[in-house]
Each structure stands twice: as C-alpha cells, then as structure tokens.
Short mmCIF file of C-alpha atoms in Angstrom, two decimals:
data_model
loop_
_atom_site.label_atom_id
_atom_site.label_comp_id
_atom_site.label_asym_id
_atom_site.label_seq_id
_atom_site.Cartn_x
_atom_site.Cartn_y
_atom_site.Cartn_z
CA UNK A 1 21.19 58.49 7.44
CA UNK A 2 19.02 58.62 4.22
CA UNK A 3 15.34 57.06 3.61
CA UNK A 4 15.12 53.76 0.95
CA UNK A 5 11.78 53.47 1.45
CA UNK A 6 8.68 55.56 0.89
CA UNK A 7 4.97 55.20 0.92
CA UNK A 8 2.22 57.24 0.62
CA UNK A 9 -1.46 56.41 1.21
CA UNK A 10 -0.72 53.11 -0.12
CA UNK A 11 -4.57 51.61 -0.90
CA UNK A 12 -5.17 47.95 -2.12
CA UNK A 13 -8.41 46.56 -3.30
CA UNK A 14 -9.28 43.17 -4.62
CA UNK A 15 -12.33 42.83 -6.37
CA UNK A 16 -13.57 39.56 -7.17
CA UNK A 17 -17.51 38.50 -8.13
CA UNK A 18 -18.68 42.10 -7.68
CA UNK A 19 -16.82 42.57 -4.29
CA UNK A 20 -14.71 45.36 -2.84
CA UNK A 21 -11.74 43.97 -0.13
CA UNK A 22 -9.89 46.86 0.49
CA UNK A 23 -6.47 45.36 3.12
CA UNK A 24 -4.32 48.19 3.13
CA UNK A 25 -5.79 52.23 3.28
CA UNK A 26 -3.78 55.23 3.55
CA UNK A 27 -1.26 53.29 4.54
CA UNK A 28 2.40 55.41 4.83
CA UNK A 29 6.02 53.90 5.94
CA UNK A 30 9.54 55.34 5.94
CA UNK A 31 12.07 53.22 5.85
CA UNK A 32 15.78 54.64 6.76
CA UNK A 33 18.94 52.99 4.92
CA UNK A 34 20.09 50.32 7.37
CA UNK A 35 16.83 50.20 9.30
CA UNK A 36 15.30 46.35 10.12
CA UNK A 37 11.19 46.19 10.02
CA UNK A 38 9.59 44.14 10.71
CA UNK A 39 5.81 44.05 10.45
CA UNK A 40 3.59 41.67 11.85
CA UNK A 41 -0.59 41.19 12.57
CA UNK A 42 -3.81 39.16 11.56
CA UNK A 43 -3.61 36.37 8.68
CA UNK A 44 -5.76 38.68 5.51
CA UNK A 45 -4.43 41.74 7.00
CA UNK A 46 -2.68 42.66 4.04
CA UNK A 47 0.99 42.24 4.92
CA UNK A 48 2.22 39.61 2.05
CA UNK A 49 0.32 42.18 -0.29
CA UNK A 50 2.32 45.70 0.97
CA UNK A 51 5.88 42.79 1.03
CA UNK A 52 4.82 42.36 -2.23
CA UNK A 53 3.51 45.87 -3.62
CA UNK A 54 7.23 47.02 -2.68
CA UNK A 55 8.80 44.34 -4.28
CA UNK A 56 6.99 45.00 -8.37
CA UNK A 57 5.23 41.52 -8.10
CA UNK A 58 1.84 42.84 -6.79
CA UNK A 59 0.12 46.56 -8.67
CA UNK A 60 -1.11 49.16 -5.27
CA UNK A 61 -4.52 50.30 -6.15
CA UNK A 62 -3.24 53.42 -5.77
CA UNK A 63 -0.49 56.16 -3.49
CA UNK A 64 3.16 55.86 -3.79
CA UNK A 65 5.34 53.60 -3.67
CA UNK A 66 9.38 54.78 -3.40
CA UNK A 67 12.19 52.65 -3.16
CA UNK A 68 15.89 54.31 -3.50
CA UNK A 69 15.56 55.99 -6.75
CA UNK A 70 12.83 53.97 -8.60
CA UNK A 71 9.34 54.81 -8.20
CA UNK A 72 8.19 51.28 -7.88
CA UNK A 73 4.01 52.12 -9.27
CA UNK A 74 5.22 53.85 -12.81
CA UNK A 75 7.40 51.80 -13.41
CA UNK A 76 6.86 49.43 -16.40
CA UNK A 77 7.32 45.50 -16.92
CA UNK A 78 11.27 45.73 -18.14
CA UNK A 79 12.46 48.54 -15.07
CA UNK A 80 10.25 45.93 -12.79
CA UNK A 81 12.81 43.17 -14.00
CA UNK A 82 15.59 45.22 -13.38
CA UNK A 83 14.69 46.72 -10.42
CA UNK A 84 13.48 43.14 -8.59
CA UNK A 85 17.84 41.84 -9.83
CA UNK A 86 19.54 44.73 -8.96
CA UNK A 87 17.63 46.92 -5.80
CA UNK A 88 15.51 43.61 -4.03
CA UNK A 89 16.75 40.56 -2.34
CA UNK A 90 13.58 38.06 -1.83
CA UNK A 91 13.12 35.58 1.38
CA UNK A 92 10.14 34.18 1.93
CA UNK A 93 8.21 31.04 3.33
CA UNK A 94 8.55 28.52 0.60
CA UNK A 95 12.46 28.22 -0.44
CA UNK A 96 11.79 27.98 -3.89
CA UNK A 97 15.29 26.49 -5.13
CA UNK A 98 15.68 24.94 -8.34
CA UNK A 99 14.93 21.34 -7.55
CA UNK A 100 17.52 19.64 -10.65
CA UNK A 101 20.82 22.41 -9.04
CA UNK A 102 22.89 22.62 -6.25
CA UNK A 103 22.22 25.06 -3.59
CA UNK A 104 25.49 26.76 -5.42
CA UNK A 105 24.76 26.83 -9.07
CA UNK A 106 20.60 28.31 -7.07
CA UNK A 107 22.90 30.86 -5.73
CA UNK A 108 25.05 31.62 -8.31
CA UNK A 109 22.37 32.16 -10.85
CA UNK A 110 20.33 35.08 -9.99
CA UNK A 111 23.52 36.67 -10.25
CA UNK A 112 25.03 35.01 -13.96
CA UNK A 113 21.48 36.35 -15.48
CA UNK A 114 22.13 39.06 -14.48
CA UNK A 115 25.47 39.40 -16.59
CA UNK A 116 28.02 38.41 -13.54
CA UNK A 117 30.10 36.20 -15.28
CA UNK A 118 30.02 33.32 -14.11
CA UNK A 119 33.42 32.73 -12.58
CA UNK A 120 32.69 36.19 -10.71
CA UNK A 121 29.02 34.68 -9.20
CA UNK A 122 30.23 31.14 -8.29
CA UNK A 123 33.13 32.82 -5.87
CA UNK A 124 30.45 35.62 -4.30
CA UNK A 125 28.07 32.26 -4.21
CA UNK A 126 30.64 30.14 -2.44
CA UNK A 127 31.31 32.97 -0.06
CA UNK A 128 27.85 33.81 0.39
CA UNK A 129 27.10 29.46 0.99
CA UNK A 130 30.35 29.85 4.08
CA UNK A 131 28.72 33.24 5.31
CA UNK A 132 24.51 30.61 5.72
CA UNK A 133 27.06 27.30 7.13
CA UNK A 134 26.35 25.02 4.27
CA UNK A 135 29.93 25.27 2.50
CA UNK A 136 29.62 21.78 2.48
CA UNK A 137 26.84 21.14 1.62
CA UNK A 138 27.55 23.44 -2.06
CA UNK A 139 27.18 20.77 -4.36
CA UNK A 140 23.95 19.00 -2.57
CA UNK A 141 20.61 19.17 -4.76
CA UNK A 142 17.26 20.62 -2.79
CA UNK A 143 16.13 17.13 -2.16
CA UNK A 144 19.21 15.94 0.15
CA UNK A 145 19.46 19.56 1.85
CA UNK A 146 17.32 19.94 5.65
CA UNK A 147 14.25 22.25 5.09
CA UNK A 148 16.42 24.50 7.52
CA UNK A 149 19.47 24.39 4.41
CA UNK A 150 17.59 24.80 1.89
CA UNK A 151 15.97 28.41 3.83
CA UNK A 152 19.65 29.30 4.88
CA UNK A 153 20.64 29.51 1.22
CA UNK A 154 17.28 31.15 0.06
CA UNK A 155 19.19 33.68 2.03
CA UNK A 156 22.57 33.42 0.49
CA UNK A 157 20.21 33.89 -2.83
CA UNK A 158 18.52 36.80 -1.71
CA UNK A 159 22.26 37.66 -0.86
CA UNK A 160 24.23 37.62 -4.89
CA UNK A 161 23.46 40.58 -7.16
CA UNK A 162 24.27 42.99 -3.39
CA UNK A 163 21.05 44.38 -3.21
CA UNK A 164 20.15 47.56 -1.77
CA UNK A 165 17.10 46.14 0.43
CA UNK A 166 15.96 42.73 1.30
CA UNK A 167 11.95 42.00 1.40
CA UNK A 168 11.73 38.68 4.01
CA UNK A 169 7.87 37.12 3.52
CA UNK A 170 7.32 34.90 6.81
CA UNK A 171 10.84 33.07 6.14
CA UNK A 172 10.51 31.10 8.89
CA UNK A 173 7.18 29.84 9.08
CA UNK A 174 7.55 26.63 7.13
CA UNK A 175 10.36 25.84 9.85
CA UNK A 176 10.20 23.66 13.23
CA UNK A 177 11.46 25.93 16.71
CA UNK A 178 15.24 24.90 16.61
CA UNK A 179 15.69 25.66 12.90
CA UNK A 180 13.74 28.63 12.65
CA UNK A 181 15.51 29.96 15.10
CA UNK A 182 18.60 29.56 13.97
CA UNK A 183 17.56 31.03 10.51
CA UNK A 184 15.87 34.08 12.06
CA UNK A 185 19.02 34.64 13.89
CA UNK A 186 20.52 33.45 10.44
CA UNK A 187 19.34 36.62 8.23
CA UNK A 188 19.82 39.22 11.29
CA UNK A 189 23.06 38.82 10.82
CA UNK A 190 23.58 39.06 7.50
CA UNK A 191 21.34 42.02 6.61
CA UNK A 192 23.97 43.47 9.61
CA UNK A 193 27.03 42.39 7.92
CA UNK A 194 26.25 43.10 4.23
CA UNK A 195 24.89 46.39 5.37
CA UNK A 196 21.30 45.95 4.03
CA UNK A 197 17.50 47.06 4.56
CA UNK A 198 15.28 44.82 5.93
CA UNK A 199 11.59 45.07 6.01
CA UNK A 200 10.48 41.38 6.86
CA UNK A 201 6.93 40.33 7.51
CA UNK A 202 6.51 37.87 9.86
CA UNK A 203 3.81 35.91 12.96
CA UNK A 204 5.87 35.47 15.19
CA UNK A 205 6.44 37.51 18.12
CA UNK A 206 9.82 36.31 19.26
CA UNK A 207 10.97 37.18 15.66
CA UNK A 208 9.49 40.47 15.36
CA UNK A 209 11.40 40.81 18.38
CA UNK A 210 14.84 41.40 16.09
CA UNK A 211 13.85 44.30 14.65
CA UNK A 212 14.34 47.82 15.11
CA UNK A 213 11.26 49.19 14.34
CA UNK A 214 7.90 46.96 14.76
CA UNK A 215 4.54 47.32 13.20
CA UNK A 216 1.51 45.76 13.40
CA UNK A 217 -1.18 45.96 9.88
CA UNK A 218 -4.54 47.09 11.55
CA UNK A 219 -7.67 48.33 9.08
CA UNK A 220 -5.12 48.56 6.33
CA UNK A 221 -2.76 51.04 8.22
CA UNK A 222 0.93 50.61 9.88
CA UNK A 223 1.02 50.86 13.81
CA UNK A 224 4.20 50.73 16.34
CA UNK A 225 4.06 48.34 18.10
CA UNK A 226 6.76 48.37 21.35
CA UNK A 227 8.51 45.20 21.76
CA UNK A 228 10.83 44.58 24.03
CA UNK A 229 14.06 43.99 21.67
CA UNK A 230 15.48 39.90 22.18
CA UNK A 231 18.77 39.28 20.55
CA UNK A 232 19.53 36.69 20.49
CA UNK A 233 16.99 34.03 19.66
#
C-alpha cells in the first residue's frame, strides 16, 4: 500500500493586528492509499485549517505537504487549479450547490468544465446520483431537495472527476441526527465502493468511529485517538 499524503513539520500561524496565533505547530501525518482518516478536536484547534492546506485552499506558514505527485506547498495558481480539479474531491459542511441548476447539473458540471464530454459527464453523474439514492430527484433544484438530499448530491459531486483523495469538512454538521447518520454512512460506503482515500474532519464522535484511524489535534499536533469502530452508524 503506497503513501498518498505526507505532511512534515507543518505550521500555520495567523497574524492579525500585530498578534500571532499558531494553530498548527510541527504537525506530521502520513496517509496510505485507501485509508479513511478522521480528525477531531476542539473548535478552533486547526482541523479545517489542516484540511484547507491539504486542499490547496489555504497556505502553510512552513513545512511540506505532498499529495500523490503534487508538492502542494510549492504549486503555482494554475497547478493548484489542476490539483483541485483532478486529484481532490471536496465535501463541505454546507453543500454549495448552485441554486439555479438541478442536482444532475450540479454533479456533472465539474467534469464537463474539466474537459469531459457532456454526454459522458451526464452519464457518470446519473450513475453517481443513483448510488446516493437520488435518481428520482436528479432534475430537482437544490431548493426542492431536503438538507440530507442536498448533502448526498454534494457527495456525488465530489466523486465526479474520479479523484484519488476525498476531503470532508464536517459533512454532517448541518444535519439533524437521522440525516447525519445516513449521510455519514453514505460517504464511507461511497469511498469504499470507489476505492478512495478519505480525510474527514468532524466533531461528531459517533461519525469518528467509522474511520480506520482517528486523530485529535492538540497543541497544534496530531495525536492518535483510540475509538472503538462502530459501523454502521
């Protein structure tokens, strides 16, 4: 099993009004291909910051982040766009579906915009929507979908470009308990079905037990957290 993510001595410091706040301090992480990693921790500890740095959304103050063949900390803007479009799939706490586009259009657009033919992109999107149980809702606008359905569409969209790595930032944080359990189970089952690597950030201890390995961020570093695995949710 090959390493797909390697993070070494990562530091992130925010400076505002002359004051410095270091949220990540000498953080190290190694993730093998196919693993499902969960990261927990108190609010403000740097969970989302870490995910955003891996995703190329935020920049590290120092240290190195390598994902596959990408040296993320050294990418220029064009390379960042290519990296995010083809190597990564994102699932956020908010679905970020385009309000004037149907579920189907929201799912296939990233593939179409990356150069896939419209016919092929739509076919793949239909298959993914079937996988997440939304075949009959494919032509509905986000406003016509429930919160759980919108997040299921977001999971399908994250997989449309066949990324190697899925990053999920509090993907169930805006859902009621029943939908949170359903979306959490769905995310892990889709990652398994399509043989993806997952790094998931959550404050939900129940969801955290679904991962292969769980870490908690304390004092800017990752510590192994021993949680009994509990599938399904």
